[in-house]
XYZ file of C-alpha atoms in Angstrom:
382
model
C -59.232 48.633 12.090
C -60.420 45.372 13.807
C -57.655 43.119 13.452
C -56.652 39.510 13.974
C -55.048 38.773 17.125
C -52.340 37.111 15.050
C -51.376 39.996 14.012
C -48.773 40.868 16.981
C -45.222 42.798 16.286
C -42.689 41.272 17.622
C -39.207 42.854 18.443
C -36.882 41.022 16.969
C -32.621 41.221 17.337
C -32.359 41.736 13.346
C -29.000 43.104 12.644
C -27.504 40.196 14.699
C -30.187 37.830 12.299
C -28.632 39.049 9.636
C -25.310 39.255 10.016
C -25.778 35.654 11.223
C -27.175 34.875 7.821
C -25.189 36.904 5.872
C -27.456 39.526 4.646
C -26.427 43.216 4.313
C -29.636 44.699 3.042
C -29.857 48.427 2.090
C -31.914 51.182 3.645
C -33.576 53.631 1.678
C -31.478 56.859 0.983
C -32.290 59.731 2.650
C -31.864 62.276 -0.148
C -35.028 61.148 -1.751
C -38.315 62.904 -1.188
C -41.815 60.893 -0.322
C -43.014 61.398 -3.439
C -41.100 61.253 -6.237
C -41.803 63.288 -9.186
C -44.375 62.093 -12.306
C -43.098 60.325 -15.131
C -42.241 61.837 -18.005
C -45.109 63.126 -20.350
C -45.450 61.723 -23.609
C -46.006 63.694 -26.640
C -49.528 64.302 -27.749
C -49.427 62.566 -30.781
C -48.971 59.105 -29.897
C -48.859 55.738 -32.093
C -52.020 53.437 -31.652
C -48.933 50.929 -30.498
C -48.391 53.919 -27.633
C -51.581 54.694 -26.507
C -52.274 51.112 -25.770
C -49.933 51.242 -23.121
C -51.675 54.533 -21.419
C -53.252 53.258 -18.458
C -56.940 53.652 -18.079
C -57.874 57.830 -17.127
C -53.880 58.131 -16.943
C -52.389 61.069 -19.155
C -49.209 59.047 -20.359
C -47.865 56.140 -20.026
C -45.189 55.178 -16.904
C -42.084 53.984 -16.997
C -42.088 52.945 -13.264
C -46.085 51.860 -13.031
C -47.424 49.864 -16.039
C -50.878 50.309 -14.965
C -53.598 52.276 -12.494
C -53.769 51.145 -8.811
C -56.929 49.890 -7.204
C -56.473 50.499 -3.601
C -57.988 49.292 -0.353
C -58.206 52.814 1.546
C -59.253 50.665 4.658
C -60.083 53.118 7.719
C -61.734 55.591 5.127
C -63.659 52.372 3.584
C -63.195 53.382 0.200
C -61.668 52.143 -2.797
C -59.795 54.267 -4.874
C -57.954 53.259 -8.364
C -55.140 56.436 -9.021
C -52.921 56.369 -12.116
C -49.483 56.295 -12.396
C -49.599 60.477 -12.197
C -51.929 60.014 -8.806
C -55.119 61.157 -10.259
C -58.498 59.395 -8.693
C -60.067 58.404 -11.641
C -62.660 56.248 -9.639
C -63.707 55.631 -6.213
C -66.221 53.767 -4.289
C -68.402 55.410 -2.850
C -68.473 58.166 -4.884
C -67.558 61.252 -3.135
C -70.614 62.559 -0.616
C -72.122 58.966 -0.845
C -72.041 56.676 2.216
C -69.875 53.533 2.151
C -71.657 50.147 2.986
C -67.729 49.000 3.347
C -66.561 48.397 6.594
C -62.709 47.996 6.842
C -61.858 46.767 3.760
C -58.579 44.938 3.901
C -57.904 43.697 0.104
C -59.098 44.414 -3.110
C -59.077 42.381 -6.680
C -60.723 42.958 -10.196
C -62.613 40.159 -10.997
C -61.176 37.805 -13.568
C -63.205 40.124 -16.651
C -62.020 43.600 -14.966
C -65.697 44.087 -14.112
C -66.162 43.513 -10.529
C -64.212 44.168 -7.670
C -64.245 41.715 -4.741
C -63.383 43.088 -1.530
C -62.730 40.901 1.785
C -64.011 43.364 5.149
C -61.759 41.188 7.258
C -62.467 43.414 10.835
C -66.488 43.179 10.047
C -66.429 39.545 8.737
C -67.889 39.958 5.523
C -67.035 39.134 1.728
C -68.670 42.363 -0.881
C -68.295 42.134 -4.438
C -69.163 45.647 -6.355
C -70.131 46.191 -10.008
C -67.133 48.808 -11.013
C -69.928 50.821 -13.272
C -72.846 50.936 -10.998
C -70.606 50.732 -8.028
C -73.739 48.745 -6.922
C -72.666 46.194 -3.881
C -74.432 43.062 -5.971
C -72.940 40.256 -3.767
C -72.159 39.665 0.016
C -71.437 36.927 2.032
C -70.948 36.541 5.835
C -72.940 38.226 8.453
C -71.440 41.645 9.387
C -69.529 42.433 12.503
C -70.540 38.800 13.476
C -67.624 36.119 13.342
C -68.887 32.734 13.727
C -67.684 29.281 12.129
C -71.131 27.637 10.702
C -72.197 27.788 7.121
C -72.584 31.346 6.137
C -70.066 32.726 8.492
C -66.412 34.117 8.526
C -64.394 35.052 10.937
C -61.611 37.428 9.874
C -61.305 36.679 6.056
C -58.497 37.892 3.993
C -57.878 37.817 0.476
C -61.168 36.876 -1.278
C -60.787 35.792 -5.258
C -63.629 35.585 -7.725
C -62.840 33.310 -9.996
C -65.396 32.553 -13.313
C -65.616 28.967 -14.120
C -67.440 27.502 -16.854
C -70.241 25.654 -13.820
C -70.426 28.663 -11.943
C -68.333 31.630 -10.360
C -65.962 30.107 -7.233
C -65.107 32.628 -4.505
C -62.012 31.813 -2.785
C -61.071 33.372 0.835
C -58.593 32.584 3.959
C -60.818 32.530 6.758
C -57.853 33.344 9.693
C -59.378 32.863 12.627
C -61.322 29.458 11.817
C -57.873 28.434 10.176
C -59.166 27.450 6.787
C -59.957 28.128 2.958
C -62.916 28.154 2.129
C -64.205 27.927 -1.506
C -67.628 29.414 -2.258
C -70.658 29.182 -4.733
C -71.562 32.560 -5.888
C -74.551 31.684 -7.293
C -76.089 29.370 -4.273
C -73.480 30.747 -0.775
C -72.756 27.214 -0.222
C -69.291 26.067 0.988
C -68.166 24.209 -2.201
C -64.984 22.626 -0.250
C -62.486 24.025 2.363
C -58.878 23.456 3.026
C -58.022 23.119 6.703
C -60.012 22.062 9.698
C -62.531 24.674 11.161
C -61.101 25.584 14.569
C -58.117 23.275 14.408
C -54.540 25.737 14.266
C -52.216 23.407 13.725
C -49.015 23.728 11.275
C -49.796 20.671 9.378
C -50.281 21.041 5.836
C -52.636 20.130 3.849
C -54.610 18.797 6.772
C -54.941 21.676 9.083
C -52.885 25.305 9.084
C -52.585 27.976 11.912
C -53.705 31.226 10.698
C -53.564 30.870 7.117
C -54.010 34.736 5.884
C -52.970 34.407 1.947
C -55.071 32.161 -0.632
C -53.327 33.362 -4.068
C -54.252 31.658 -7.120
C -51.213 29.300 -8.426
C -50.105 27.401 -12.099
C -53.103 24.917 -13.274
C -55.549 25.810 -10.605
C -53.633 25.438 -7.536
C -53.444 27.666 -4.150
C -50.276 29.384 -2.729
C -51.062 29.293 1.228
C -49.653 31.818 3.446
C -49.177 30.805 7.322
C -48.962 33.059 10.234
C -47.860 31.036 12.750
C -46.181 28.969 10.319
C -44.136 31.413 9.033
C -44.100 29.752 5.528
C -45.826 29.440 2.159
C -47.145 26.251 0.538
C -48.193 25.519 -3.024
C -51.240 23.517 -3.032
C -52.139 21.385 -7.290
C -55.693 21.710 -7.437
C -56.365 18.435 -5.607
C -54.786 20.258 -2.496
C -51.546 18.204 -2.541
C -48.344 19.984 -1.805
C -46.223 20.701 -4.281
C -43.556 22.294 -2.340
C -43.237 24.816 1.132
C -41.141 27.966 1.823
C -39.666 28.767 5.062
C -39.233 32.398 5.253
C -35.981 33.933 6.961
C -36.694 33.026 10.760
C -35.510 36.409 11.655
C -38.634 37.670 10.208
C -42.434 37.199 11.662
C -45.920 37.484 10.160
C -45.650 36.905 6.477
C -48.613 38.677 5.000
C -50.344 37.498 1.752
C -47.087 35.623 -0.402
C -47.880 35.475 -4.016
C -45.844 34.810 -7.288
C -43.542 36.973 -9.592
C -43.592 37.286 -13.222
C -41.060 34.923 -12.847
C -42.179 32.228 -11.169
C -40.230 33.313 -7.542
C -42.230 34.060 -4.575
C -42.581 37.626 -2.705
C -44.024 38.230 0.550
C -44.695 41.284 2.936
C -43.973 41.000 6.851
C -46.241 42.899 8.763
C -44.257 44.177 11.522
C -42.557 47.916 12.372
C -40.443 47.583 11.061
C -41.815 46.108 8.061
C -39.536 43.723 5.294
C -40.390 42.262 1.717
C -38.341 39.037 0.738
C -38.394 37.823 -2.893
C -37.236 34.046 -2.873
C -37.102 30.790 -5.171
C -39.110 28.001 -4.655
C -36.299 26.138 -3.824
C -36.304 28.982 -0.771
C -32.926 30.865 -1.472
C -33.331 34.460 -0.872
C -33.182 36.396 -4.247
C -33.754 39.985 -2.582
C -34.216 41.327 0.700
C -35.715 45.427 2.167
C -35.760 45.840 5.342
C -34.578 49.428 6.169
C -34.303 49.701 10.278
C -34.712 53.591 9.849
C -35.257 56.606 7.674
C -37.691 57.518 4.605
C -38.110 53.770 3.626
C -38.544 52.124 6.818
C -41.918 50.319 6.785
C -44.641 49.655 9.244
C -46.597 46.936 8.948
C -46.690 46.499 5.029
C -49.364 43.456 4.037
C -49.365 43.215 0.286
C -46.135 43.128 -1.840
C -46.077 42.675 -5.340
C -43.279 42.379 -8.479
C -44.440 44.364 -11.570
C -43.115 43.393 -15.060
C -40.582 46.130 -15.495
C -38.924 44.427 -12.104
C -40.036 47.220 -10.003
C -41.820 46.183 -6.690
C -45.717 47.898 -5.630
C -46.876 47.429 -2.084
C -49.327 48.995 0.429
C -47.210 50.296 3.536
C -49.874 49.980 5.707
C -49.814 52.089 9.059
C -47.138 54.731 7.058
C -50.733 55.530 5.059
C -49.313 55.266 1.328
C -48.562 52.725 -1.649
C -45.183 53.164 -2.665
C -42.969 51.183 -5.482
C -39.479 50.199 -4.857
C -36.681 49.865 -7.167
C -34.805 46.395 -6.128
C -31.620 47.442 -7.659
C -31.200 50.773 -5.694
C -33.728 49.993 -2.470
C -34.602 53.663 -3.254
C -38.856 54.465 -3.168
C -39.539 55.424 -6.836
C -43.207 56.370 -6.824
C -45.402 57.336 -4.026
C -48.889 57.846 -3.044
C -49.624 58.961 0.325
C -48.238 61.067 2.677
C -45.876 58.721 5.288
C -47.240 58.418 8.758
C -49.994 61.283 7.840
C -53.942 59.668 7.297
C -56.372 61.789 5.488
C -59.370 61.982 3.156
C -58.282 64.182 0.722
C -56.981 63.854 -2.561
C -53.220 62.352 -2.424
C -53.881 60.759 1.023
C -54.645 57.209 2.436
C -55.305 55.868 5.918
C -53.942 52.631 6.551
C -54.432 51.133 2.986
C -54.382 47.577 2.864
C -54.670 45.762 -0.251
C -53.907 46.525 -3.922
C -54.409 45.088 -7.689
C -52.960 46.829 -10.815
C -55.541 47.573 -14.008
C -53.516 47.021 -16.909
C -53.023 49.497 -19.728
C -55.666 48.732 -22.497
C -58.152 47.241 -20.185
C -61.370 49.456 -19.804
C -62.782 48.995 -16.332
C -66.272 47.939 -16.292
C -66.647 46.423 -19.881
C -66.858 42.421 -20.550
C -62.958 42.318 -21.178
C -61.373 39.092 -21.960
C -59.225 37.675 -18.951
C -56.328 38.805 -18.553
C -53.056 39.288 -16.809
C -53.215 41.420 -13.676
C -52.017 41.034 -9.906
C -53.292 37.450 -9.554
C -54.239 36.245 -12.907
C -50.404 35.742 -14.782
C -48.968 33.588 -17.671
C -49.460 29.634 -16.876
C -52.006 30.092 -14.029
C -54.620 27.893 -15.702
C -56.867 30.350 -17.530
């Protein structure tokens, strides 16, 4: 995968770090296997109440997943949504069909479950896909050709498609020209940016230094991730800051910071080994996983997120699976993957990079009403 020079691992001394900072976190056990088993079935005869929380395709619901995963399968430029018992229940392309994805780093539903949006961040190129004619209907950004003038991108992560009374608004970080940019869908003109184009400077809200995380916030504001900055910042929709984050300096590369169900902030670090840090606003650290060895080290994880039963989903990059993570234990709950082994074949991944959770009752490709997935949660202004 072409990636972003920003993306460097750095060795870092982090036992000292931590005892320094008084962290003891926990590594994963070794007792548990890479896959743990399915949930429970559910009887047959289920309540209307019950079967509304049955994912979409899934054959019961989960206790530790409350919905199917759409996955990024990046170096096999596919997308894949699996249910909570790891069954493909859609991909793009279909199987046999050539992919006109080229390293596709994230993926989100549109806001009506309809459309997936899907940033190629090595080929430099924004792709939104109907999810029932798997048609590519939208693209922006000329592809494998980074440039900086109207119509370009170079090395965009984390593309949104937002619908909006005037018009549908595509937001994306553009890394490498160190800006957000915020898009017409219906004309591909730049509707206003955040950040000076070719200025990488940590100086928010004028200018930011490899900002690679663009999450939607409360009342139509913008959590920013920074690279180099090593920090998030909530934007209010007149791109005012509300308040930053300073991650643990022990840590490097915060990938793609975005909100719990409770208001706290959670972030990825893409580095072997890899961390995820929950923290409050007012930047305390609430929970910390950063296993040095064993079954739950992680390599270079980009995309953590807190589910609503507490449990935490993310895309372990360059170990090639998604894997969920119980906070209370640090133990991997749910896996889907096989660690450190890339394939093609059912129950395997290479180097998936993004993620977004299809809630139960929500019928992929239908007109559904908006509603509350990865990005779109109580109180963020729809």
């Amino acid at each position: 995968m072409h990636r972003p020079l920003f993306r460097v691992v750095f060795t870092v001394a982090v036992s000292f770090a931590l005892s320094a900072c008084g962290f003891n976190p926990s590594t994963a056990s070794s007792k548990h296997s890479a896959k743990a088993p399915a949930s429970p079935k559910t009887s047959h005869r289920q309540s209307p109440q019950s079967k509304s929380l049955v994912p979409w395709g899934a054959t019961a619901a989960s206790s530790i997943l409350p919905g199917d995963i759409l996955i990024a399968d990046s170096h096999n430029n596919r997308i894949l949504l699996v249910t909570p018992q790891k069954k493909i229940v859609w991909q793009y392309p279909k199987p046999g069909q050539p992919s006109l994805l080229h390293d596709d780093d994230d993926v989100f539903f549109g806001p009506h479950f309809d459309e997936i949006i899907t940033n190629q961040e090595g080929y430099n190129v924004i792709s939104i896909i109907n999810f029932k004619t798997r048609q590519v209907v939208w693209n922006y950004g000329h592809a494998g050709v980074p440039g900086s003038l109207p119509g370009y991108l170079n090395t965009p992560d984390d593309a949104f498609l937002y619908a909006k009374p005037k018009g549908d608004i595509i937001t994306v970080a553009d890394i490498r020209n160190q800006r957000i940019l915020f898009i017409s869908r219906k004309t591909h003109q730049i509707l206003k940016q955040y950040g000076q184009t070719g200025v990488m400077a940590v100086n928010p809200p004028a200018t930011y230094s490899a900002p690679n995380g663009d999450f939607p916030a409360p009342h139509g504001g913008m959590l920013v991730t920074q690279i180099n900055g090593n920090d998030a910042i909530l934007l209010n929709r007149h791109n005012q800051v509300r308040y930053t984050v300073h991650f643990p300096s022990f840590l490097s590369y915060p990938s793609d910071a975005n909100f719990t169900p409770h208001g706290n902030i959670i972030v990825a670090f893409y580095t072997n080994p890899g961390a995820v840090v929950e923290m409050s606003p007012t930047g305390k650290v609430l929970w910390l996983y950063h296993p040095l060895s064993g079954p739950g080290r992680l390599d270079r994880p980009s995309l953590a997120v807190k589910l609503p039963n507490g449990l935490v989903l993310l895309n372990d990059d360059y170990n090639d699976r998604v894997i969920v993570i119980n906070p209370k234990t640090n133990q991997i709950v749910w896996q889907y993957g096989h660690t450190g082994i890339p394939g093609t074949a059912p129950g395997y991944l290479n180097i998936p990079d993004g993620l977004d959770l299809l809630p139960p009752g929500i019928v992929p490709g239908g007109h559904n009403p908006i509603g509350h997935h990865l990005w779109s949660y109580p109180h963020n202004g729809y």
